[in-house]
Coordinates of C-alpha atoms in Angstrom, one line a residue:
M23 CA 69.3 -2.9 36.5
R24 CA 66.0 -1.7 37.6
L25 CA 64.9 -0.9 34.0
L26 CA 65.9 -4.4 32.9
D27 CA 63.8 -5.9 35.7
L28 CA 60.8 -3.9 34.5
L29 CA 61.2 -4.9 30.9
A30 CA 61.6 -8.6 31.8
K31 CA 58.7 -8.7 34.1
P32 CA 56.0 -9.4 31.5
F33 CA 58.0 -12.4 30.3
R34 CA 58.4 -14.0 33.6
R35 CA 56.4 -17.1 34.2
A36 CA 53.2 -16.6 36.2
P37 CA 53.2 -18.3 39.6
R38 CA 51.7 -21.8 39.4
E39 CA 48.1 -21.9 40.8
T40 CA 46.3 -24.9 42.1
A41 CA 43.1 -26.3 40.7
A42 CA 41.2 -25.0 43.8
E43 CA 42.6 -21.5 43.3
R44 CA 41.7 -21.5 39.6
A45 CA 38.1 -22.7 40.4
A46 CA 37.8 -20.0 43.1
W47 CA 38.9 -17.3 40.6
I48 CA 36.4 -18.4 38.0
D49 CA 33.6 -18.5 40.5
S50 CA 34.6 -15.0 41.8
A51 CA 34.7 -13.6 38.2
V52 CA 31.3 -15.1 37.3
R53 CA 29.8 -13.7 40.5
G54 CA 31.3 -10.3 39.9
I55 CA 30.1 -10.0 36.3
A56 CA 26.6 -11.3 37.2
A57 CA 26.3 -8.7 40.0
Q58 CA 27.5 -5.9 37.7
S59 CA 24.9 -7.0 35.1
H60 CA 22.2 -7.2 37.7
R61 CA 23.0 -3.7 38.9
A62 CA 22.8 -2.4 35.3
Q63 CA 19.4 -4.1 34.8
L64 CA 18.1 -2.6 38.0
A65 CA 19.3 0.9 36.9
Q66 CA 17.5 0.3 33.5
L67 CA 14.3 -0.7 35.3
R68 CA 14.5 2.3 37.6
T69 CA 14.9 4.5 34.5
A70 CA 12.0 2.8 32.7
S71 CA 9.7 3.2 35.7
R72 CA 10.1 7.0 35.3
S73 CA 9.2 6.9 31.6
F74 CA 6.6 5.5 29.2
E75 CA 6.7 1.7 29.3
A76 CA 6.0 1.4 25.5
G77 CA 8.9 3.8 24.9
E78 CA 11.5 1.4 26.2
T79 CA 13.2 -1.2 24.1
P80 CA 14.4 -4.1 26.2
A81 CA 15.7 -7.2 24.4
W82 CA 12.3 -9.0 24.5
V83 CA 10.7 -6.3 22.4
A84 CA 13.6 -5.6 20.0
S85 CA 11.4 -6.5 17.0
W86 CA 8.8 -3.9 17.9
A87 CA 8.8 -0.9 15.6
T88 CA 10.3 2.3 17.0
T89 CA 9.5 4.6 14.0
A90 CA 6.2 5.3 12.4
A91 CA 5.8 6.1 8.7
G92 CA 3.0 8.1 7.5
I93 CA -0.2 6.3 6.6
N94 CA 0.1 7.3 2.9
E95 CA 3.7 6.1 2.7
D96 CA 2.6 2.7 4.1
L97 CA -0.3 2.5 1.7
H98 CA 1.9 3.5 -1.3
N99 CA 4.2 0.6 -0.5
Q100 CA 1.8 -2.0 0.7
L101 CA -1.8 -1.3 -0.5
P102 CA -1.5 -3.7 -3.5
T103 CA -0.3 -6.5 -1.2
L104 CA -3.0 -5.8 1.4
R105 CA -5.7 -5.8 -1.3
A106 CA -4.4 -9.0 -3.0
R107 CA -4.3 -10.9 0.3
S108 CA -7.7 -9.6 1.3
R109 CA -9.2 -10.6 -2.0
N110 CA -7.6 -14.0 -1.7
L111 CA -9.2 -14.6 1.7
A112 CA -12.5 -13.4 0.3
R113 CA -12.4 -16.0 -2.5
N114 CA -11.0 -19.0 -0.7
N115 CA -11.4 -18.8 3.1
E116 CA -14.4 -20.4 4.8
W117 CA -14.4 -18.1 7.8
V118 CA -14.3 -15.0 5.5
K119 CA -17.2 -16.4 3.4
R120 CA -19.1 -16.8 6.7
Y121 CA -18.4 -13.2 7.6
R122 CA -19.6 -12.1 4.1
I123 CA -22.9 -13.9 4.7
Q124 CA -23.3 -12.3 8.1
L125 CA -22.4 -8.9 6.8
V126 CA -24.8 -8.8 3.9
D127 CA -27.6 -10.4 6.0
N128 CA -27.3 -7.9 8.8
V129 CA -26.5 -4.7 7.0
L130 CA -28.8 -5.1 4.1
G131 CA -31.1 -8.0 4.7
A132 CA -33.5 -9.4 2.1
A133 CA -35.1 -6.0 1.4
G134 CA -32.0 -3.9 1.3
I135 CA -32.0 -0.2 2.5
R136 CA -35.3 1.2 1.4
L137 CA -36.3 4.8 0.5
Q138 CA -39.1 6.1 2.7
M139 CA -40.4 9.6 1.8
R140 CA -41.8 11.7 4.6
L141 CA -43.0 14.6 2.5
R142 CA -45.9 16.6 4.0
Q143 CA -48.6 18.6 2.3
T144 CA -47.9 22.2 1.5
T145 CA -49.7 25.2 2.9
R146 CA -49.9 28.1 0.4
N147 CA -47.1 26.5 -1.7
R148 CA -44.8 26.3 1.3
Q149 CA -43.5 23.0 2.8
D150 CA -44.6 22.3 6.3
T151 CA -41.6 22.4 8.7
T152 CA -43.4 21.7 12.0
G153 CA -44.2 18.1 11.2
T154 CA -47.9 18.6 12.0
A155 CA -49.3 18.7 8.4
P156 CA -50.6 15.5 6.9
L157 CA -48.2 13.4 4.8
D158 CA -48.4 14.0 1.1
S159 CA -49.2 10.3 0.4
A160 CA -49.5 10.8 -3.4
A161 CA -46.2 12.6 -3.8
N162 CA -44.4 10.1 -1.5
A163 CA -45.7 7.2 -3.4
L164 CA -44.7 8.8 -6.7
L165 CA -41.1 9.4 -5.5
E166 CA -40.7 5.9 -4.0
S167 CA -42.1 4.3 -7.2
A168 CA -39.8 6.4 -9.4
W169 CA -36.8 5.4 -7.3
A170 CA -37.8 1.8 -7.5
A171 CA -38.2 2.0 -11.3
W172 CA -34.8 3.6 -11.7
G173 CA -33.3 0.8 -9.5
K174 CA -34.5 -2.0 -11.8
R175 CA -32.0 -3.9 -13.9
G176 CA -30.9 -2.0 -17.0
N177 CA -31.9 1.4 -15.6
C178 CA -29.4 2.2 -12.9
D179 CA -26.1 0.6 -14.0
V180 CA -24.3 1.4 -17.3
S181 CA -23.5 -2.3 -17.8
G182 CA -27.2 -3.2 -17.7
K183 CA -26.4 -6.3 -15.6
L184 CA -27.1 -5.0 -12.1
C185 CA -30.1 -3.8 -10.2
W186 CA -29.9 -1.5 -7.2
K187 CA -30.1 -4.3 -4.6
E188 CA -27.1 -5.9 -6.3
I189 CA -25.2 -2.6 -6.4
E190 CA -25.8 -2.2 -2.7
T191 CA -24.4 -5.7 -2.0
L192 CA -21.4 -5.3 -4.2
M193 CA -20.5 -1.9 -2.8
L194 CA -20.8 -3.2 0.8
W195 CA -18.5 -6.1 0.1
T196 CA -16.1 -3.9 -1.8
L197 CA -15.8 -1.8 1.3
A198 CA -14.9 -4.8 3.3
S199 CA -12.4 -6.4 0.9
D200 CA -10.8 -3.3 -0.7
G201 CA -11.4 -0.7 2.0
E202 CA -12.9 1.7 -0.5
I203 CA -15.7 2.1 -3.1
L204 CA -15.4 3.9 -6.4
Y205 CA -18.2 4.8 -8.8
R206 CA -18.8 7.4 -11.5
Y207 CA -22.0 9.3 -12.6
R208 CA -22.8 9.0 -16.3
P209 CA -25.4 11.7 -17.2
G210 CA -27.3 11.1 -20.4
A211 CA -27.1 7.3 -20.1
G212 CA -30.1 4.9 -19.7
P213 CA -33.9 5.4 -19.8
F214 CA -33.8 8.0 -17.1
R215 CA -30.9 9.9 -18.7
I216 CA -28.5 9.1 -15.8
Q217 CA -26.8 5.9 -14.6
I218 CA -23.8 5.1 -12.5
Q219 CA -20.7 3.1 -13.4
L220 CA -19.1 0.9 -10.8
L221 CA -15.3 1.0 -10.9
D222 CA -12.7 -1.3 -9.5
P223 CA -10.6 0.6 -6.9
T224 CA -7.4 -1.0 -8.4
L225 CA -7.9 1.3 -11.4
L226 CA -6.7 4.1 -9.1
D227 CA -3.0 3.6 -9.8
V228 CA -1.3 3.5 -6.4
T229 CA 2.1 3.8 -8.0
I230 CA 1.5 7.2 -9.7
R231 CA 3.4 10.1 -8.1
R232 CA 3.7 13.2 -10.2
E233 CA 2.9 16.9 -10.4
Y234 CA 0.1 18.3 -12.7
Q235 CA -0.5 22.0 -13.2
G236 CA 1.0 22.8 -9.8
R237 CA -1.0 20.1 -7.9
R238 CA 0.1 16.8 -6.5
V239 CA -1.0 13.4 -7.8
R240 CA -0.6 10.8 -5.2
M241 CA -1.8 7.1 -5.5
G242 CA -4.1 8.1 -8.3
V243 CA -5.7 11.1 -6.5
E244 CA -5.0 14.6 -7.6
I245 CA -5.2 16.9 -4.6
D246 CA -4.8 20.6 -4.0
D247 CA -2.7 22.2 -1.1
D248 CA -5.6 21.6 1.3
G249 CA -5.8 17.9 0.5
K250 CA -9.1 18.2 -1.4
P251 CA -9.5 15.8 -4.4
V252 CA -9.6 17.7 -7.7
A253 CA -9.5 14.8 -10.1
Y254 CA -8.8 11.0 -10.2
W255 CA -6.3 9.3 -12.4
L256 CA -7.5 5.9 -13.6
R257 CA -5.5 3.4 -15.4
A258 CA -6.7 3.0 -19.0
A259 CA -8.7 -0.2 -19.1
K260 CA -11.9 -1.6 -20.6
A261 CA -14.6 -3.7 -18.9
G262 CA -13.7 -7.4 -19.0
D263 CA -10.0 -6.8 -19.7
L264 CA -7.4 -8.5 -17.6
A265 CA -5.1 -6.4 -15.4
S266 CA -2.2 -7.2 -17.7
D267 CA -4.1 -5.8 -20.7
S268 CA -3.8 -2.2 -19.4
S269 CA -0.7 -0.1 -19.3
T270 CA 0.2 2.3 -16.5
V271 CA 2.8 4.3 -18.4
G272 CA 1.3 7.3 -20.2
S273 CA -2.1 5.6 -20.2
H274 CA -4.1 7.3 -17.5
V275 CA -7.5 8.8 -17.8
R276 CA -8.0 12.0 -15.7
I277 CA -11.6 12.4 -14.5
P278 CA -12.8 15.5 -12.6
A279 CA -13.7 14.8 -9.0
D280 CA -17.3 16.0 -9.4
Q281 CA -18.0 12.9 -11.6
I282 CA -16.3 10.4 -9.3
R283 CA -17.2 9.2 -5.8
H284 CA -14.3 7.7 -3.9
R285 CA -15.3 6.7 -0.4
F286 CA -13.4 5.0 2.4
L287 CA -13.0 5.1 6.2
V288 CA -10.6 7.9 7.1
E289 CA -8.6 6.6 10.1
E290 CA -5.7 9.1 10.0
V291 CA -5.3 12.7 9.1
D292 CA -4.6 13.4 5.4
Q293 CA -5.2 9.8 4.4
I294 CA -5.7 9.4 0.7
R295 CA -6.6 5.7 0.2
G296 CA -8.6 3.2 2.2
V297 CA -7.3 0.2 4.2
P298 CA -8.9 -3.2 3.4
P299 CA -10.6 -4.3 6.7
L300 CA -10.3 -8.0 5.8
A301 CA -6.5 -7.6 5.8
I302 CA -6.4 -6.8 9.6
G303 CA -5.5 -10.0 11.3
A304 CA -5.4 -11.8 7.9
R305 CA -2.2 -13.6 8.8
R306 CA -4.1 -15.4 11.5
L307 CA -6.5 -16.9 9.0
H308 CA -3.7 -17.7 6.5
M309 CA -1.7 -19.6 9.1
L310 CA -4.8 -21.3 10.3
H311 CA -5.6 -22.5 6.8
D312 CA -2.1 -24.0 6.5
F313 CA -2.4 -25.6 9.9
E314 CA -5.8 -27.2 9.0
D315 CA -4.4 -28.5 5.7
A316 CA -1.4 -30.0 7.5
A317 CA -3.6 -31.4 10.2
A318 CA -5.9 -33.0 7.7
V319 CA -3.0 -34.6 5.9
A320 CA -1.5 -35.8 9.2
C321 CA -4.8 -37.4 10.2
S322 CA -5.1 -39.1 6.8
N323 CA -1.6 -40.5 6.9
S324 CA -2.1 -41.7 10.4
A325 CA -5.3 -43.6 9.4
K326 CA -3.6 -45.2 6.4
R327 CA 0.0 -45.8 7.4
L328 CA 0.5 -48.6 9.9
G329 CA 4.3 -49.0 9.7
F330 CA 7.5 -49.3 7.7
F331 CA 9.6 -52.1 6.5
V332 CA 13.3 -51.4 7.0
S333 CA 16.1 -53.4 5.4
P334 CA 19.6 -53.7 6.8
S335 CA 21.0 -51.9 3.7
G336 CA 18.2 -49.4 3.3
D337 CA 17.1 -50.8 -0.1
A338 CA 13.4 -51.2 -1.0
P339 CA 12.1 -54.7 -0.3
P340 CA 11.9 -56.9 -3.4
G341 CA 8.5 -57.0 -5.1
F342 CA 7.4 -53.5 -4.0
A343 CA 8.2 -51.9 -7.4
D344 CA 7.7 -55.1 -9.5
Q345 CA 3.9 -54.7 -9.6
I346 CA 4.2 -51.1 -10.8
V347 CA 6.8 -52.0 -13.5
S348 CA 4.7 -55.0 -14.6
S349 CA 1.6 -52.8 -14.9
V350 CA 3.5 -50.2 -17.0
L351 CA 4.8 -52.9 -19.3
D352 CA 1.3 -54.3 -19.8
A353 CA 0.0 -50.8 -20.6
A354 CA 2.8 -50.2 -23.1
S355 CA 2.0 -53.6 -24.8
A356 CA -1.6 -52.7 -25.0
A357 CA -0.7 -49.4 -26.6
G358 CA 1.6 -51.0 -29.1
K359 CA 4.7 -49.5 -27.7
V360 CA 8.1 -51.3 -27.3
L361 CA 10.2 -50.1 -24.4
T362 CA 14.0 -50.1 -24.5
P363 CA 16.1 -51.5 -21.7
D364 CA 17.0 -48.0 -20.6
E365 CA 13.4 -47.0 -20.5
I366 CA 12.6 -50.1 -18.4
Q367 CA 15.4 -49.3 -16.0
Q368 CA 14.1 -45.7 -15.7
I369 CA 10.6 -47.0 -14.9
T370 CA 12.0 -49.3 -12.3
A371 CA 13.9 -46.5 -10.6
S372 CA 10.9 -44.3 -10.5
A373 CA 8.6 -47.1 -9.2
E374 CA 10.9 -47.7 -6.2
K375 CA 10.1 -44.2 -5.0
Y376 CA 6.4 -44.8 -4.5
T377 CA 5.0 -46.0 -1.2
T378 CA 2.7 -49.0 -1.0
T379 CA 0.4 -47.5 1.7
V380 CA -3.0 -49.2 1.6
P381 CA -5.5 -48.4 4.2
G382 CA -5.6 -50.9 7.0
T383 CA -3.2 -53.5 5.5
F384 CA 0.2 -54.9 6.2
D385 CA 2.6 -56.3 3.5
S386 CA 4.4 -59.5 4.0
L387 CA 7.7 -59.2 5.8
P388 CA 10.6 -60.1 3.5
N389 CA 13.5 -62.1 4.8
G390 CA 16.0 -59.9 6.6
Y391 CA 13.7 -57.0 7.0
D392 CA 12.5 -55.4 10.3
F393 CA 9.1 -53.8 10.9
R394 CA 8.7 -50.4 12.7
Q395 CA 5.2 -49.3 13.7
Y396 CA 4.2 -45.8 12.6
D397 CA 2.9 -44.0 15.7
S398 CA 1.3 -40.5 15.0
P399 CA -0.4 -38.2 17.6
W400 CA -3.0 -37.3 14.9
P401 CA -6.0 -37.3 15.0
N402 CA -6.0 -37.5 18.8
I403 CA -4.6 -33.9 19.2
D404 CA -7.2 -31.4 20.3
S405 CA -6.6 -28.3 18.1
G406 CA -10.0 -26.7 18.8
E407 CA -8.6 -24.0 21.1
Y408 CA -6.0 -23.0 18.6
V409 CA -8.6 -22.7 15.8
K410 CA -10.9 -20.8 18.1
S411 CA -8.3 -18.3 19.2
Q412 CA -7.3 -17.5 15.6
V413 CA -10.8 -17.0 14.4
R414 CA -11.7 -15.0 17.5
G415 CA -8.8 -12.7 16.9
W416 CA -9.7 -12.0 13.3
S417 CA -13.4 -11.6 14.1
A418 CA -12.6 -9.0 16.7
A419 CA -11.0 -6.8 14.0
Q420 CA -14.2 -7.0 12.0
G421 CA -16.5 -6.0 14.8
A422 CA -18.1 -9.4 14.8
S423 CA -18.3 -12.1 17.6
Y424 CA -16.6 -15.4 17.4
V425 CA -20.0 -17.1 17.9
S426 CA -21.3 -15.6 14.7
I427 CA -18.3 -16.1 12.5
G428 CA -17.1 -19.4 14.0
N429 CA -20.7 -20.8 13.9
D430 CA -20.1 -22.2 17.4
L431 CA -22.9 -22.2 19.9
A432 CA -21.4 -24.8 22.2
D433 CA -20.7 -22.4 25.1
V434 CA -23.4 -19.8 24.5
N435 CA -26.0 -18.9 27.1
Y436 CA -28.7 -16.3 27.1
S437 CA -26.6 -13.6 28.7
S438 CA -23.5 -14.0 26.6
A439 CA -25.6 -14.3 23.4
R440 CA -27.4 -11.1 24.3
V441 CA -24.2 -9.1 25.0
G442 CA -22.4 -10.4 21.8
I443 CA -25.4 -9.9 19.5
L444 CA -26.2 -6.4 20.8
D445 CA -22.6 -5.3 20.3
E446 CA -22.6 -6.7 16.8
R447 CA -25.8 -5.0 15.9
E448 CA -24.5 -1.6 17.0
H449 CA -21.6 -2.1 14.6
Y450 CA -23.9 -3.2 11.8
K451 CA -25.9 0.0 12.4
E452 CA -22.8 2.0 12.0
L453 CA -22.0 0.3 8.8
Q454 CA -25.6 1.0 7.6
A455 CA -25.2 4.7 8.3
R456 CA -21.9 4.8 6.5
L457 CA -23.2 3.0 3.4
I458 CA -26.3 5.3 3.4
S459 CA -24.2 8.4 3.5
W460 CA -21.6 7.2 0.9
L461 CA -24.0 5.6 -1.6
H462 CA -27.7 6.0 -1.1
E463 CA -28.0 9.7 -0.1
D464 CA -25.4 10.7 -2.7
V465 CA -26.9 8.8 -5.6
F466 CA -30.5 9.9 -4.7
E467 CA -29.4 13.5 -4.7
Q468 CA -27.9 13.2 -8.2
V469 CA -30.7 11.1 -9.6
L470 CA -33.6 13.1 -8.1
P471 CA -33.8 15.9 -10.8
Y472 CA -34.0 13.3 -13.5
L473 CA -36.7 11.3 -11.7
A474 CA -38.7 14.5 -11.1
A475 CA -38.5 15.5 -14.8
A476 CA -39.5 12.0 -16.0
T477 CA -42.4 11.4 -13.5
P478 CA -45.8 13.1 -14.1
G479 CA -47.1 14.6 -10.9
L480 CA -43.7 15.6 -9.5
Q481 CA -42.5 19.2 -9.6
V482 CA -38.9 20.1 -10.3
S483 CA -39.4 23.3 -8.3
R484 CA -39.9 21.2 -5.1
L485 CA -36.6 19.3 -5.4
P486 CA -35.3 20.8 -2.1
D487 CA -38.4 19.6 -0.3
Y488 CA -38.2 16.2 -1.9
L489 CA -34.6 15.8 -0.9
A490 CA -35.2 17.0 2.7
A491 CA -38.1 14.5 3.1
A492 CA -36.1 11.5 2.0
T493 CA -35.3 9.0 4.8
W494 CA -33.7 5.5 4.5
Q495 CA -35.0 2.5 6.4
A496 CA -32.3 0.0 7.0
R497 CA -32.7 -3.6 8.2
R498 CA -33.6 -4.1 11.8
W499 CA -33.7 -7.3 13.9
Q500 CA -36.1 -9.3 15.9
G501 CA -35.5 -9.0 19.6
I502 CA -33.7 -11.7 21.5
D503 CA -36.8 -11.9 23.8
P504 CA -39.7 -10.7 21.7
V505 CA -42.3 -11.0 24.5
K506 CA -40.3 -8.8 26.9
E507 CA -39.5 -6.2 24.2
A508 CA -43.2 -6.1 23.1
S509 CA -44.2 -5.5 26.7
A510 CA -41.6 -2.7 27.0
D511 CA -42.9 -1.1 23.8
E512 CA -46.4 -1.3 25.3
K513 CA -45.4 0.4 28.5
N514 CA -43.4 3.1 26.6
L515 CA -46.4 3.8 24.4
Q516 CA -48.7 4.0 27.4
N517 CA -46.4 6.4 29.2
G518 CA -46.1 8.6 26.1
L519 CA -42.3 7.8 25.6
T520 CA -42.7 6.6 22.0
S521 CA -45.1 6.4 19.1
R522 CA -46.5 3.5 17.0
S523 CA -44.7 4.9 14.0
R524 CA -41.4 4.8 15.8
I525 CA -42.0 1.3 17.1
I526 CA -42.8 0.1 13.5
M527 CA -39.7 1.8 12.1
S528 CA -37.5 0.3 14.8
R529 CA -38.6 -3.1 13.3
G530 CA -37.4 -2.0 9.8
E531 CA -41.0 -1.6 8.5
D532 CA -42.9 1.3 6.9
P533 CA -45.7 2.8 9.0
D534 CA -47.5 4.1 5.9
E535 CA -47.6 0.6 4.4
I536 CA -49.0 -0.9 7.7
A537 CA -51.6 1.9 8.0
A538 CA -52.7 1.3 4.4
E539 CA -52.8 -2.5 4.9
R540 CA -55.0 -2.1 8.0
I541 CA -57.4 0.1 6.0
A542 CA -57.4 -2.5 3.3
D543 CA -58.0 -5.3 5.8
V544 CA -61.0 -3.6 7.2
A545 CA -62.5 -3.2 3.7
L546 CA -61.8 -6.9 3.0
F547 CA -62.5 -8.6 6.3
G548 CA -64.5 -6.0 8.2
P549 CA -63.5 -4.3 11.5
L550 CA -61.6 -6.1 14.1
P551 CA -63.7 -7.5 17.0
M552 CA -63.8 -5.2 20.1
L553 CA -61.3 -6.0 22.8
T554 CA -62.3 -6.0 26.4
A555 CA -60.6 -6.9 29.6
A556 CA -60.6 -10.6 30.5
A557 CA -62.4 -11.4 33.8
P558 CA -59.9 -12.2 36.5
D559 CA -60.0 -15.4 38.4
A560 CA -61.2 -15.3 42.0
G561 CA -58.4 -14.2 44.3
A562 CA -56.2 -13.2 41.3
Q563 CA -54.2 -10.0 41.5
D564 CA -54.2 -7.2 38.9
P565 CA -51.0 -6.1 37.3
D566 CA -50.5 -3.5 40.1
G567 CA -50.5 -6.2 42.8
D568 CA -54.0 -5.5 44.3
A569 CA -56.4 -8.4 44.7
A570 CA -59.5 -8.3 42.6
D571 CA -62.9 -8.5 44.4
D572 CA -65.5 -11.2 43.7
S573 CA -67.4 -9.0 41.3
G574 CA -64.5 -8.9 38.9
T575 CA -63.9 -5.2 39.4
D576 CA -60.6 -3.8 40.6
K577 CA -60.3 -1.7 43.7
K578 CA -58.5 1.0 41.6
P579 CA -60.2 2.8 38.7
R580 CA -59.7 0.8 35.5
R581 CA -57.0 2.2 33.2
N582 CA -57.9 3.3 29.7
F583 CA -55.0 1.4 28.3
L584 CA -55.1 -2.3 28.7
P585 CA -52.1 -4.6 28.3
I586 CA -52.2 -7.1 25.5
S587 CA -52.1 -10.0 27.9
K588 CA -55.5 -8.8 29.4
L589 CA -57.3 -8.4 26.1
R590 CA -59.6 -11.0 24.4
P591 CA -62.1 -10.8 21.6
V592 CA -65.8 -10.5 22.7

């Protein structure tokens, strides 16, 4: 009997509960589960506080990556897409065009990066290493002239279309848009018997992955076990061909690494290819472009569309399509065409799909139709902050300020302009040094033997001296406050902390040229008038703060060096 009671117990009807009891049970269950969940969250937070915050994966960061692929694996999979989107921005986006202008203007400037030789005269056939011997002006001028002659159009580039200044500009922008530059030396070509060939980085086939004579070929670069490039595998293509004109199956050209220069910014160990800088934050600019297009269309529609006519049945009002159909029939008659009834019906159906929006007008209200005003928030929405934040984010990735890229000086003052511009200029200096190392110094070293052999007055035996004496003068900028900076240079020169040559070079100019021009000026115009100290006014104080006496003499002995502000022609 007891066993039967136990078996029947699950089938017995549960005791009837009141509505109040049921509500109390639900409330108790909710409270209990909520407390249990809260205790679990507290335990998780206590655990997280003892570990790295970025190593935790709560629900709100579930989409954040928890695994990191190697840089080469990511480049193998995504480099073509990164480069395609970067190039698309470079061709079509206004902000990127603005950045290109700023980049070229600040890194290269109008004169480009110029060769300035500092070769000194030899003593007993030995190059001076102390820096005290006079400069060998004749040899320096010959080397600079030979380099300039080689850089003329038709001499330096195998295509014959580019001069050296254009090559500089193209390589600088290729670094920004593609993340790498690629060029090849062509000995025996051109008037000087050596030229360079600029190569599109896409010729390095990113999809190739094979073994060759025991070495690995990855993304078009053949490397040894130490990661040193041995050769480059280029897709077979000819200048001017489309990308689709070349094949990547069994059609690669293997070029030894000593003939190719492949340069890019190495950001991770063992990196084989470069990352396009323009692609960093590129999604911001793409979304901003779509937003601006949509906003422009919304503003245009808001200005044109005043409202809608709505019929009870939803059909188009009579007469809306008649004008279109009538015009099409007139055009067909003028063209000598006879339209069938089916064609007329098709034209009528198509005409009813068109709107009758005309700027600033209302149509007559047909019988039985209601009018609903079209009310759009555009163009009254202030989207300036959204645009500014997107451009600012992308500009930060390029090392440029929003003020420069956004061309927005509305909220700029002297202090903010100074901080932003000085930061930018330091970044541009770094880009100048990178370009000089990857392009100018390398090309000059390869071309120098040919220049020395082709230029009378230069000695092939002195090639190491010529190479060691080569310096490169990049563009420099006018100070934000030229008067204050000139005064600072004056004081530094007075205190022996700098030299006139260094001050001239800091402005991006050549001291030798200025010295020669000053000599020529004296021969042409005569010597400059002597400069003496201006007589101080009565009661005026000298620069050291001491009052001058009535005789115009200072209480302190007069300094030999006079500030520019106290000089005047006699």
